[in-house]
Every structure is written in C-alpha cells, then in structure tokens.
Tab-separated table of C-alpha atoms and ligand atoms in Angstrom:
chain	number	residue	atom	x	y	z
G	1	UNK	CA	137.172	105.756	81.263
G	2	UNK	CA	138.233	106.589	84.736
G	3	UNK	CA	137.416	109.537	86.908
G	4	UNK	CA	136.392	109.858	90.509
G	5	UNK	CA	133.092	111.111	89.106
G	6	UNK	CA	132.265	107.768	87.458
G	7	UNK	CA	132.848	106.000	90.788
G	8	UNK	CA	130.496	108.458	92.442
G	9	UNK	CA	127.888	108.003	89.691
G	10	UNK	CA	127.999	104.259	90.394
G	11	UNK	CA	127.548	104.946	94.100
G	12	UNK	CA	124.501	107.107	93.297
G	13	UNK	CA	123.140	104.430	90.930
G	14	UNK	CA	123.204	101.929	93.814
G	15	UNK	CA	121.372	104.392	96.036
G	16	UNK	CA	118.736	104.943	93.350
G	17	UNK	CA	118.287	101.201	92.795
G	18	UNK	CA	118.278	99.821	96.342
G	19	UNK	CA	116.292	102.624	97.946
G	20	UNK	CA	112.733	103.877	97.573
G	21	UNK	CA	112.745	107.280	95.866
G	22	UNK	CA	109.665	109.042	97.213
G	23	UNK	CA	110.399	112.723	96.681
G	24	UNK	CA	107.324	113.636	94.592
G	25	UNK	CA	109.214	115.942	92.226
G	26	UNK	CA	111.653	113.202	91.187
G	27	UNK	CA	111.489	110.431	88.640
G	28	UNK	CA	113.602	107.999	86.592
G	29	UNK	CA	114.067	108.860	82.902
G	30	UNK	CA	114.312	106.298	80.120
G	31	UNK	CA	117.580	105.139	78.573
G	32	UNK	CA	116.710	107.052	75.390
G	33	UNK	CA	116.367	110.262	77.361
G	34	UNK	CA	119.648	109.615	79.170
G	35	UNK	CA	121.345	109.094	75.815
G	36	UNK	CA	120.013	112.296	74.232
G	37	UNK	CA	120.762	114.277	77.388
G	38	UNK	CA	124.356	113.048	77.434
G	39	UNK	CA	124.877	113.573	73.706
G	40	UNK	CA	127.208	115.755	71.610
G	41	UNK	CA	124.399	118.298	71.313
G	42	UNK	CA	125.925	119.842	74.436
G	43	UNK	CA	128.766	121.127	72.212
G	44	UNK	CA	126.714	123.650	70.263
G	45	UNK	CA	125.905	127.321	70.850
G	46	UNK	CA	122.615	128.509	69.344
G	47	UNK	CA	121.427	131.735	70.931
G	48	UNK	CA	118.153	132.816	69.388
G	49	UNK	CA	115.297	130.778	67.925
G	50	UNK	CA	115.005	128.444	64.888
G	51	UNK	CA	115.832	130.369	61.709
G	52	UNK	CA	116.938	133.350	63.824
G	53	UNK	CA	120.219	132.384	65.502
G	54	UNK	CA	123.200	134.540	66.412
G	55	UNK	CA	125.610	131.693	65.514
G	56	UNK	CA	126.227	129.630	62.387
G	57	UNK	CA	126.035	125.854	62.141
G	58	UNK	CA	122.541	125.526	63.585
G	59	UNK	CA	120.767	123.696	60.753
G	60	UNK	CA	120.364	120.513	62.738
G	61	UNK	CA	119.718	122.269	66.043
G	62	UNK	CA	116.890	124.196	64.350
G	63	UNK	CA	115.307	120.909	63.253
G	64	UNK	CA	115.571	119.534	66.797
G	65	UNK	CA	113.971	122.583	68.385
G	66	UNK	CA	111.168	122.827	65.805
G	67	UNK	CA	110.432	119.106	66.255
G	68	UNK	CA	110.286	119.518	70.054
G	69	UNK	CA	108.048	122.588	69.885
G	70	UNK	CA	105.655	120.802	67.514
G	71	UNK	CA	105.448	117.768	69.805
G	72	UNK	CA	104.632	120.030	72.756
G	73	UNK	CA	101.957	121.941	70.834
G	74	UNK	CA	100.317	118.711	69.678
G	75	UNK	CA	100.425	116.941	73.032
G	76	UNK	CA	98.864	119.846	74.933
G	77	UNK	CA	96.668	121.219	72.147
G	78	UNK	CA	98.102	124.744	72.274
G	79	UNK	CA	99.129	127.160	69.514
G	80	UNK	CA	102.563	128.103	70.906
G	81	UNK	CA	105.308	126.401	72.897
G	82	UNK	CA	108.772	127.432	74.105
G	83	UNK	CA	111.289	124.805	75.157
G	84	UNK	CA	114.505	126.695	75.939
G	85	UNK	CA	114.024	127.534	79.631
G	86	UNK	CA	116.844	125.930	81.590
G	87	UNK	CA	114.481	124.845	84.359
G	88	UNK	CA	111.172	125.617	86.034
G	89	UNK	CA	112.295	128.724	87.921
G	90	UNK	CA	113.670	130.578	84.864
G	91	UNK	CA	110.518	129.591	82.908
G	92	UNK	CA	108.415	131.212	85.621
G	93	UNK	CA	110.676	134.246	85.619
G	94	UNK	CA	110.320	134.560	81.833
G	95	UNK	CA	106.530	134.432	82.039
G	96	UNK	CA	106.452	136.984	84.843
G	97	UNK	CA	108.673	139.320	82.778
G	98	UNK	CA	106.516	138.794	79.689
G	99	UNK	CA	103.253	139.568	81.487
G	100	UNK	CA	104.289	142.184	84.059
G	101	UNK	CA	106.316	145.367	84.428
G	102	UNK	CA	108.590	145.553	87.486
G	103	UNK	CA	106.500	146.558	90.489
G	104	UNK	CA	103.266	145.038	89.197
G	105	UNK	CA	101.231	142.852	91.532
G	106	UNK	CA	101.706	139.085	91.228
G	107	UNK	CA	99.586	136.640	93.216
G	108	UNK	CA	100.447	133.056	94.070
G	109	UNK	CA	99.881	130.410	96.721
G	110	UNK	CA	102.030	131.014	99.813
G	111	UNK	CA	105.080	128.800	100.221
G	112	UNK	CA	103.761	127.790	103.647
G	113	UNK	CA	100.522	126.606	101.981
G	114	UNK	CA	102.292	124.482	99.344
G	115	UNK	CA	103.109	127.131	96.715
G	116	UNK	CA	106.407	127.581	94.874
G	117	UNK	CA	109.171	130.102	95.559
G	118	UNK	CA	108.719	131.736	92.144
G	119	UNK	CA	105.040	132.504	92.808
G	120	UNK	CA	105.823	135.392	95.142
G	121	UNK	CA	107.860	134.037	98.037
G	122	UNK	CA	110.055	136.140	100.247
G	123	UNK	CA	113.646	136.619	98.963
G	124	UNK	CA	112.706	135.280	95.495
G	125	UNK	CA	112.850	137.495	92.356
G	126	UNK	CA	109.058	137.309	92.308
G	127	UNK	CA	108.785	139.364	95.489
G	128	UNK	CA	111.968	141.413	95.030
G	129	UNK	CA	111.068	142.899	91.634
G	130	UNK	CA	107.269	142.547	91.804
G	131	UNK	CA	104.691	143.239	94.484
G	132	UNK	CA	103.840	139.759	95.696
G	133	UNK	CA	100.537	138.943	97.337
G	134	UNK	CA	100.071	135.422	98.657
G	135	UNK	CA	96.813	133.542	99.056
G	136	UNK	CA	96.620	130.560	101.394
G	137	UNK	CA	94.902	127.304	102.239
G	138	UNK	CA	92.216	127.153	104.929
G	139	UNK	CA	91.847	124.854	107.941
G	140	UNK	CA	90.869	122.006	105.614
G	141	UNK	CA	94.262	122.438	103.841
G	142	UNK	CA	92.416	123.410	100.624
G	143	UNK	CA	92.814	126.713	98.739
G	144	UNK	CA	90.637	129.373	100.364
G	145	UNK	CA	88.831	130.894	97.355
G	146	UNK	CA	86.984	133.435	99.498
G	147	UNK	CA	90.284	134.915	100.652
G	148	UNK	CA	91.751	134.611	97.148
G	149	UNK	CA	88.822	136.552	95.635
G	150	UNK	CA	89.013	139.269	98.292
G	151	UNK	CA	92.784	139.666	97.851
G	152	UNK	CA	92.418	139.860	94.077
G	153	UNK	CA	89.750	142.578	94.361
G	154	UNK	CA	91.898	144.557	96.778
G	155	UNK	CA	95.292	144.264	95.032
G	156	UNK	CA	94.291	143.975	91.335
G	157	UNK	CA	97.071	141.573	90.280
G	158	UNK	CA	98.428	141.560	86.743
G	159	UNK	CA	99.191	137.850	87.040
G	160	UNK	CA	97.682	135.056	89.128
G	161	UNK	CA	99.609	131.797	89.493
G	162	UNK	CA	97.714	128.548	89.878
G	163	UNK	CA	100.188	125.838	90.678
G	164	UNK	CA	101.541	124.005	93.667
G	165	UNK	CA	104.499	122.105	94.967
G	166	UNK	CA	103.177	120.523	98.161
G	167	UNK	CA	99.405	120.242	97.730
G	168	UNK	CA	97.677	116.851	97.660
G	169	UNK	CA	94.333	118.013	96.198
G	170	UNK	CA	93.102	118.597	92.668
G	171	UNK	CA	93.035	122.178	91.372
G	172	UNK	CA	89.813	123.839	90.252
G	173	UNK	CA	90.976	125.941	87.279
G	174	UNK	CA	87.463	127.189	86.570
G	175	UNK	CA	87.261	128.945	89.934
G	176	UNK	CA	90.641	130.583	89.338
G	177	UNK	CA	89.492	131.776	85.902
G	178	UNK	CA	86.453	133.499	87.379
G	179	UNK	CA	88.608	135.415	89.845
G	180	UNK	CA	91.197	136.324	87.182
G	181	UNK	CA	88.436	137.629	84.897
G	182	UNK	CA	86.925	139.637	87.717
G	183	UNK	CA	90.130	141.717	87.937
G	184	UNK	CA	91.498	141.333	84.385
G	185	UNK	CA	94.560	139.332	85.468
G	186	UNK	CA	96.488	136.909	83.296
G	187	UNK	CA	95.988	133.399	84.673
G	188	UNK	CA	99.095	131.218	84.512
G	189	UNK	CA	99.105	127.542	85.463
G	190	UNK	CA	102.385	126.157	86.725
G	191	UNK	CA	101.691	122.456	86.247
G	192	UNK	CA	105.218	121.303	87.030
G	193	UNK	CA	104.122	118.705	89.564
G	194	UNK	CA	101.079	117.357	87.763
G	195	UNK	CA	101.838	117.544	84.029
G	196	UNK	CA	102.086	113.762	83.762
G	197	UNK	CA	98.717	113.419	85.499
G	198	UNK	CA	97.156	115.975	83.140
G	199	UNK	CA	98.435	114.171	80.043
G	200	UNK	CA	97.075	110.883	81.312
G	201	UNK	CA	93.689	112.325	82.303
G	202	UNK	CA	94.216	111.772	86.035
G	203	UNK	CA	93.895	115.548	86.548
G	204	UNK	CA	91.831	118.094	84.643
G	205	UNK	CA	93.752	120.059	81.988
G	206	UNK	CA	94.198	123.798	82.544
G	207	UNK	CA	94.300	124.464	78.768
G	208	UNK	CA	90.662	125.636	78.417
G	209	UNK	CA	90.916	127.964	81.407
G	210	UNK	CA	94.333	129.622	81.584
G	211	UNK	CA	96.326	131.982	79.365
G	212	UNK	CA	99.785	130.500	79.813
G	213	UNK	CA	101.156	127.240	81.209
G	214	UNK	CA	104.609	126.552	82.583
G	215	UNK	CA	105.904	123.124	83.491
G	216	UNK	CA	109.135	121.523	84.461
G	217	UNK	CA	109.879	118.508	82.314
G	218	UNK	CA	111.545	116.372	84.990
G	219	UNK	CA	108.752	115.578	87.416
G	220	UNK	CA	105.662	113.509	86.514
G	221	UNK	CA	106.347	114.194	82.814
G	222	UNK	CA	109.409	111.951	83.323
G	223	UNK	CA	111.802	113.894	81.113
G	224	UNK	CA	115.208	115.509	81.625
G	225	UNK	CA	115.630	118.563	83.832
G	226	UNK	CA	114.180	121.503	81.922
G	227	UNK	CA	110.931	123.372	81.377
G	228	UNK	CA	108.381	124.453	78.801
G	229	UNK	CA	106.172	127.504	78.419
G	230	UNK	CA	102.880	127.005	76.555
G	231	UNK	CA	100.455	129.680	75.387
G	232	UNK	CA	96.788	128.703	75.013
G	233	UNK	CA	94.355	129.955	72.345
G	234	UNK	CA	92.769	132.015	75.041
G	235	UNK	CA	96.116	133.529	76.049
G	236	UNK	CA	96.935	134.429	72.463
G	237	UNK	CA	93.563	136.091	72.056
G	238	UNK	CA	93.975	138.053	75.277
G	239	UNK	CA	97.414	139.311	74.214
G	240	UNK	CA	98.329	138.792	70.528
G	241	UNK	CA	101.862	140.059	71.326
G	242	UNK	CA	102.518	137.461	74.024
G	243	UNK	CA	104.698	135.139	71.915
G	244	UNK	CA	107.257	137.872	71.186
G	245	UNK	CA	107.171	139.008	74.802
G	246	UNK	CA	107.972	135.483	76.024
G	247	UNK	CA	110.777	135.072	73.490
G	248	UNK	CA	112.341	138.397	74.513
G	249	UNK	CA	112.034	137.463	78.188
G	250	UNK	CA	113.897	134.193	77.555
G	251	UNK	CA	116.628	135.871	75.488
G	252	UNK	CA	117.969	138.542	75.923
G	253	UNK	CA	115.878	138.851	79.117
G	254	UNK	CA	117.253	135.988	81.185
G	255	UNK	CA	119.210	133.408	79.272
G	256	UNK	CA	121.953	132.987	76.684
G	257	UNK	CA	122.459	129.826	74.651
G	258	UNK	CA	119.859	127.080	74.994
G	259	UNK	CA	120.895	123.635	76.238
G	260	UNK	CA	120.338	121.683	73.041
G	261	UNK	CA	121.010	118.269	74.578
G	262	UNK	CA	118.240	119.080	77.035
G	263	UNK	CA	115.852	120.175	74.265
G	264	UNK	CA	116.453	116.898	72.416
G	265	UNK	CA	115.845	114.901	75.583
G	266	UNK	CA	112.613	116.855	76.176
G	267	UNK	CA	111.509	115.807	72.679
G	268	UNK	CA	111.984	112.167	73.609
G	269	UNK	CA	110.045	112.674	76.840
G	270	UNK	CA	107.209	114.180	74.796
G	271	UNK	CA	107.303	111.245	72.351
G	272	UNK	CA	107.066	108.877	75.312
G	273	UNK	CA	104.274	110.893	76.919
G	274	UNK	CA	102.279	110.635	73.671
G	275	UNK	CA	102.101	106.822	73.941
G	276	UNK	CA	99.085	104.992	75.413
G	277	UNK	CA	101.422	103.394	77.991
G	278	UNK	CA	102.054	106.852	79.475
G	279	UNK	CA	98.329	107.311	80.120
G	280	UNK	CA	98.375	104.101	82.145
G	281	UNK	CA	101.471	105.325	83.964
G	282	UNK	CA	99.872	108.613	85.030
G	283	UNK	CA	96.702	106.909	86.208
G	284	UNK	CA	98.755	104.384	88.202
G	285	UNK	CA	100.733	107.185	89.905
G	286	UNK	CA	97.472	108.573	91.303
G	287	UNK	CA	96.097	105.137	92.261
G	288	UNK	CA	99.321	104.364	94.122
G	289	UNK	CA	99.276	107.728	95.917
G	290	UNK	CA	95.665	107.235	97.004
G	291	UNK	CA	96.450	103.814	98.527
G	292	UNK	CA	99.645	105.016	100.169
G	293	UNK	CA	97.837	108.030	101.641
G	294	UNK	CA	95.015	105.867	102.995
G	295	UNK	CA	97.484	103.457	104.611
G	296	UNK	CA	99.212	106.431	106.258
G	297	UNK	CA	95.900	107.799	107.525
G	298	UNK	CA	95.482	110.708	105.128
G	299	UNK	CA	94.279	111.500	101.579
G	300	UNK	CA	95.805	112.254	98.195
G	301	UNK	CA	94.019	113.181	94.969
G	302	UNK	CA	97.274	113.576	93.059
G	303	UNK	CA	100.743	112.050	93.129
G	304	UNK	CA	101.799	113.373	96.506
G	305	UNK	CA	101.064	113.095	100.164
G	306	UNK	CA	101.626	115.758	102.769
G	307	UNK	CA	101.922	113.855	105.995
G	308	UNK	CA	101.526	115.607	109.316
G	309	UNK	CA	103.646	114.058	112.069
G	310	UNK	CA	101.998	115.923	114.926
G	311	UNK	CA	100.486	112.706	116.296
G	312	UNK	CA	104.049	111.416	116.816
G	313	UNK	CA	105.307	114.575	118.557
G	314	UNK	CA	106.495	118.166	118.044
G	315	UNK	CA	108.591	119.371	115.085
G	316	UNK	CA	109.481	115.901	113.794
G	317	UNK	CA	109.859	116.532	110.023
G	318	UNK	CA	113.656	116.650	110.036
G	319	UNK	CA	113.930	113.617	112.311
G	320	UNK	CA	111.488	111.673	110.089
G	321	UNK	CA	113.353	112.564	106.896
G	322	UNK	CA	116.623	111.432	108.440
G	323	UNK	CA	115.210	108.222	109.955
G	324	UNK	CA	113.537	107.296	106.651
G	325	UNK	CA	116.797	107.957	104.813
G	326	UNK	CA	118.591	105.629	107.234
G	327	UNK	CA	116.008	103.006	106.242
G	328	UNK	CA	116.529	103.565	102.488
G	329	UNK	CA	113.385	105.648	101.947
G	330	UNK	CA	113.914	109.151	100.522
G	331	UNK	CA	111.345	111.858	101.324
G	332	UNK	CA	111.621	115.525	102.232
G	333	UNK	CA	110.679	117.363	105.375
G	334	UNK	CA	107.930	119.907	104.753
G	335	UNK	CA	105.895	122.468	106.593
G	336	UNK	CA	102.232	121.679	107.112
G	337	UNK	CA	99.497	124.343	106.836
G	338	UNK	CA	99.423	126.390	110.044
G	339	UNK	CA	102.901	125.021	110.842
G	340	UNK	CA	103.113	124.693	114.636
G	341	UNK	CA	106.924	124.265	114.838
G	342	UNK	CA	109.334	126.037	112.455
G	343	UNK	CA	109.869	126.437	108.685
G	344	UNK	CA	113.407	125.032	109.146
G	345	UNK	CA	112.387	122.175	111.423
G	346	UNK	CA	108.816	121.589	110.288
G	347	UNK	CA	106.111	119.165	111.353
G	348	UNK	CA	105.576	117.140	108.197
G	349	UNK	CA	107.079	115.209	105.335
G	350	UNK	CA	106.184	115.275	101.634
G	351	UNK	CA	106.280	112.050	99.703
G	352	UNK	CA	104.953	110.739	96.426
G	353	UNK	CA	104.687	107.918	93.946
G	354	UNK	CA	105.933	109.032	90.469
G	355	UNK	CA	109.361	107.375	90.702
G	356	UNK	CA	108.094	104.190	92.365
G	357	UNK	CA	105.413	103.867	89.691
G	358	UNK	CA	108.040	104.154	86.946
G	359	UNK	CA	109.702	101.083	88.498
G	360	UNK	CA	106.445	99.161	88.088
G	361	UNK	CA	105.193	99.232	91.664
G	362	UNK	CA	101.438	98.899	92.205
G	363	UNK	CA	98.855	99.252	94.991
G	364	UNK	CA	99.919	96.112	96.904
G	365	UNK	CA	103.493	97.421	96.981
G	366	UNK	CA	102.246	100.718	98.436
G	367	UNK	CA	100.696	98.817	101.349
G	368	UNK	CA	104.079	97.231	102.063
G	369	UNK	CA	105.904	100.552	101.783
G	370	UNK	CA	103.403	102.255	104.097
G	371	UNK	CA	104.141	99.475	106.604
G	372	UNK	CA	107.862	100.270	106.533
G	373	UNK	CA	107.203	104.015	106.798
G	374	UNK	CA	104.996	103.491	109.855
G	375	UNK	CA	107.652	101.287	111.480
G	376	UNK	CA	110.278	103.991	110.877
G	377	UNK	CA	108.045	106.708	112.328
G	378	UNK	CA	107.698	104.705	115.554
G	379	UNK	CA	111.470	105.142	115.964
G	380	UNK	CA	111.226	108.956	116.140
G	381	UNK	CA	108.685	109.052	118.945
G	382	UNK	CA	110.168	110.990	121.848
G	383	UNK	CA	112.640	112.899	119.645
G	384	UNK	CA	110.590	116.129	119.739
G	385	UNK	CA	112.275	119.351	118.643
G	386	UNK	CA	113.377	121.460	121.653
G	387	UNK	CA	111.203	124.553	122.041
G	388	UNK	CA	114.356	126.620	122.792
G	389	UNK	CA	115.913	127.590	119.464
G	390	UNK	CA	119.503	127.632	120.782
G	391	UNK	CA	119.282	123.947	121.779
G	392	UNK	CA	118.108	122.688	118.375
G	393	UNK	CA	121.401	122.316	116.498
G	394	UNK	CA	123.124	120.187	119.149
G	395	UNK	CA	119.966	118.206	119.759
G	396	UNK	CA	119.610	117.281	116.086
G	397	UNK	CA	123.290	116.325	115.879
G	398	UNK	CA	122.709	113.820	118.696
G	399	UNK	CA	119.476	112.596	117.094
G	400	UNK	CA	121.330	111.814	113.873
G	401	UNK	CA	123.938	109.768	115.724
G	402	UNK	CA	121.212	107.895	117.582
G	403	UNK	CA	119.221	107.160	114.425
G	404	UNK	CA	122.350	106.119	112.539
G	405	UNK	CA	122.993	103.475	115.211
G	406	UNK	CA	119.360	102.349	115.442
G	407	UNK	CA	119.166	98.581	114.805
G	408	UNK	CA	115.480	98.612	113.829
G	409	UNK	CA	116.215	101.105	111.054
G	410	UNK	CA	119.124	98.964	109.864
G	411	UNK	CA	116.778	95.960	109.678
G	412	UNK	CA	114.164	97.953	107.709
G	413	UNK	CA	116.886	99.148	105.324
G	414	UNK	CA	117.780	95.506	104.574
G	415	UNK	CA	114.149	94.642	103.870
G	416	UNK	CA	113.721	97.756	101.698
G	417	UNK	CA	116.869	96.993	99.687
G	418	UNK	CA	115.797	93.379	99.062
G	419	UNK	CA	112.387	94.611	97.867
G	420	UNK	CA	113.556	97.613	95.804
G	421	UNK	CA	116.338	95.623	94.132
G	422	UNK	CA	113.697	93.489	92.396
G	423	UNK	CA	112.314	96.484	90.457
G	424	UNK	CA	114.548	97.569	87.573
G	425	UNK	CA	115.589	101.178	87.128
G	426	UNK	CA	115.986	102.484	83.547
G	427	UNK	CA	119.653	103.033	82.765
G	428	UNK	CA	120.770	101.101	85.840
G	429	UNK	CA	119.103	97.731	85.487
Z	1	PLP	C1	105.383	124.131	90.962
Z	1	PLP	C2	106.841	124.293	90.675
Z	1	PLP	N1	107.221	125.259	89.848
Z	1	PLP	C3	108.517	125.479	89.546
Z	1	PLP	C4	109.490	124.681	90.089
Z	1	PLP	C5	110.916	125.027	89.801
Z	1	PLP	O1	111.584	124.133	89.052
Z	1	PLP	P1	113.182	124.070	89.043
Z	1	PLP	O2	113.571	123.436	90.325
Z	1	PLP	O3	113.444	123.243	87.838
Z	1	PLP	O4	113.693	125.467	88.908
Z	1	PLP	C6	109.148	123.647	90.935
Z	1	PLP	C7	110.186	122.775	91.510
Z	1	PLP	O5	110.101	122.170	92.495
Z	1	PLP	C8	107.768	123.443	91.249
Z	1	PLP	O6	107.385	122.497	92.093
C-alpha cells in the first residue's frame, strides 16, 4: 500500500511516540479501537435508529448500535443513551435543541473562565440562536456560585451547563442542582473532559444530580472521536418526552447518517472502561496530575493543569507552547482567569496527564517531566509579548526562529525522546 498519506501517518506516529503528549483532551486509543474505527463499517448508510432506518441492509448495524447503547446505559447507570453524535459539539447542539426553543436563555461557564464554546460563547451557535448568559470564576479561579445564582434568578435560563474545558478543580454538582431547581432550568453536565475520572471514581458522578449528560468519547474515556448523550432517571421524570426530542434533534435536526465505524469503536471503549484496570487508570491520571501540578507550583484536582506564566513575563503562552513543542512536549496556550494579555496571545498553558498515563507513566515520571518543563520555561524569559498590537506578528515570527535555533531546547528534546521512546504507544509500539 503506498500513498503519501501513509508516509505522513508514519511521521505522525513518530511524533506521538517520541514526544510527550500533554494536551489534556487527547489520549491514545487501544489497537482494538483503532481496528474497529478503521473497519468496513464506514461503508454503510443507516439514517435513523435501530429498527427504524431509512435504508435497507442495517441488520448488523442495528445490533452494533443496540449493543453500544446498552453498554453506555449500564456503565453510567442511566435509562437512555444516544451514541450517534459525530462529536462533542454536535452532541451539545442536539441537547440544546431538545431542551430549548430558539431564543431561550442558556447559561454556561464563560470561555475565558474555562468553559466550552458550545456553552454560550460568542460566535458559536449557542449564542447565535439562543440568548447566552455566561457565569465566571472568581479571583480564586473557582466557579463563583454567588454570581451564578444571581444571574440565574435574573435571566431564568431554560438550560444550565455544568462542564468545563480548562478548569483544574472538581465540580460540585449539588450546588448547580440547587440553582437549577430555583429557576426550573434543565441541568446538563458536559463531562467530556472528566468522564474517565467519573467512571474510575476519581471525580463525583453527575448522574444523581443532573437531567442530561453529554460527553465526548475521545478524551479521558480513551475512545475514538465521537460523543454520547445520556438521560438520567431524573431527566426522564422531569420531561417524559425528552428521548424523542433528543432523537429528533440528532436526525433530522442536525445530522444525517451515523458513523457506524465510530459507534463500534465507542462500544469497545465502553467495554474497556468497564474493566477494573480502567478504574486504576483513571485514579492514576489524577495522581499524576496532582504531582505534576505541585512540581510546577500549582494545584490540580483533576487531569489538567492551568499554568499561569505571569511569573516568567507578559503574554508568554504562545512562546511557551512553541518552546515546549521544540523540546518534544505538546501543550496548548490558554487564557488564565482575568487574562492580563490577550485571548490570542494569552498568559498561560493548559496541560494534562491522560495520554502520558495511558503509556504507563507514574508519579516519579511526572517529577522528571516537570523538570524538563521548568527548564524550557527558563528559555522564554525576556520574550514578553509587545504591548503594541501591530508589533506582535513580526515579534512572534522572530521568536519562533530564535527558539527553533535554541541549543538548550534541542538538548531537552533529545532527553525527552530517549525517555518517551521507552514507553510503548498502543498501535505504534
Ligand atoms: C467540555 C467540552 N465539551 C465539548 C467539546 C467539544 O468536542 P468536539 O471537539 O468533539 O466537538 C469539548 C472539546 O474540547 C469539551 O472540552
């Protein structure tokens, strides 16, 4: 088999093996998942739901989807599950459409406080077609429940999102429930980032408190790209029609044919997540994050760390991401609460441990990795973002050239590659 693409896949495999993948929303899936995801199931069209398809030839596909739905229901202890959403964003769109009419008020954590785009961010469908109200974190970087309660009373949302994408603390679902009940809102947990932690008991489950849950399947759950929507007993009681509403939002509301290869791969991820070894995995993710955070001078109660770089200088997130990449460590630049620089050139980085933990790394390895990260960050001292906006582009171009030639970063990259290469990656070796 030859194609330029296979050469490029090999190049990417080397990057994944000899680097440290620390973007907290990423992971390495098992060989079984890779196989199902790359299978002939991609050939089939099956618009509709099991037993109710628009196309013929779906006997086997029906069995696959029913099996996947049943695994999801059992693993989470919920009465209904939907597994056709192409990814997390369309799952969130489907839930919003199922719960709200256009123009209704939707509340979610602000993007700048660690929320997700689909929870009411500017330019996203959630603020274009709905009236979005954002709550925020306070000076301690934790969700400000006083503000959240006041906003809910004032705006009477139909839906409140509880879910985060750059938030290192545990979520208190009980407090959210109280506020949702106060105003009669549907409470929806978007657990995308922490589903693996919830399954392993390293984070409280939202099931007793919320009406609906959405989750991507490709983050801490360690499955293929995709998403699930789960309805709790409580959600079903609150709205007995909700199942049909979610189905109609998925199709014809948003999507056409489901990605059956993806559904099958989700089933394997759910099988794997049902094993005792997965519990250990989830607990280890959190232990690793706590050690890494401590070594970097901050805290994490989850799988991720939001690291402020203000002690190194002004607006250094982009420079840090690039310098770390030059050293074989992949993270992403991120705003910090009360961002002092700019959303495009922010003051922090976001990093996490799910992928490293899949490779078998433990606490002592986190100490080593923190050492490399700190050495890299020393190299960006003095590379502060210019305060004048018009100077930034040229400045960052020069910074990249400088960092690319930096001999200390080249040395760290060698050490990182020698270390990372010892930990196998599923599907790569
Ligand atoms: C909390 C949360 N919800 C939803 C999503 C969207 O998922 P996707 O990128 O698969 O659309 C993300 C992705 O980062 C997320 O962090």
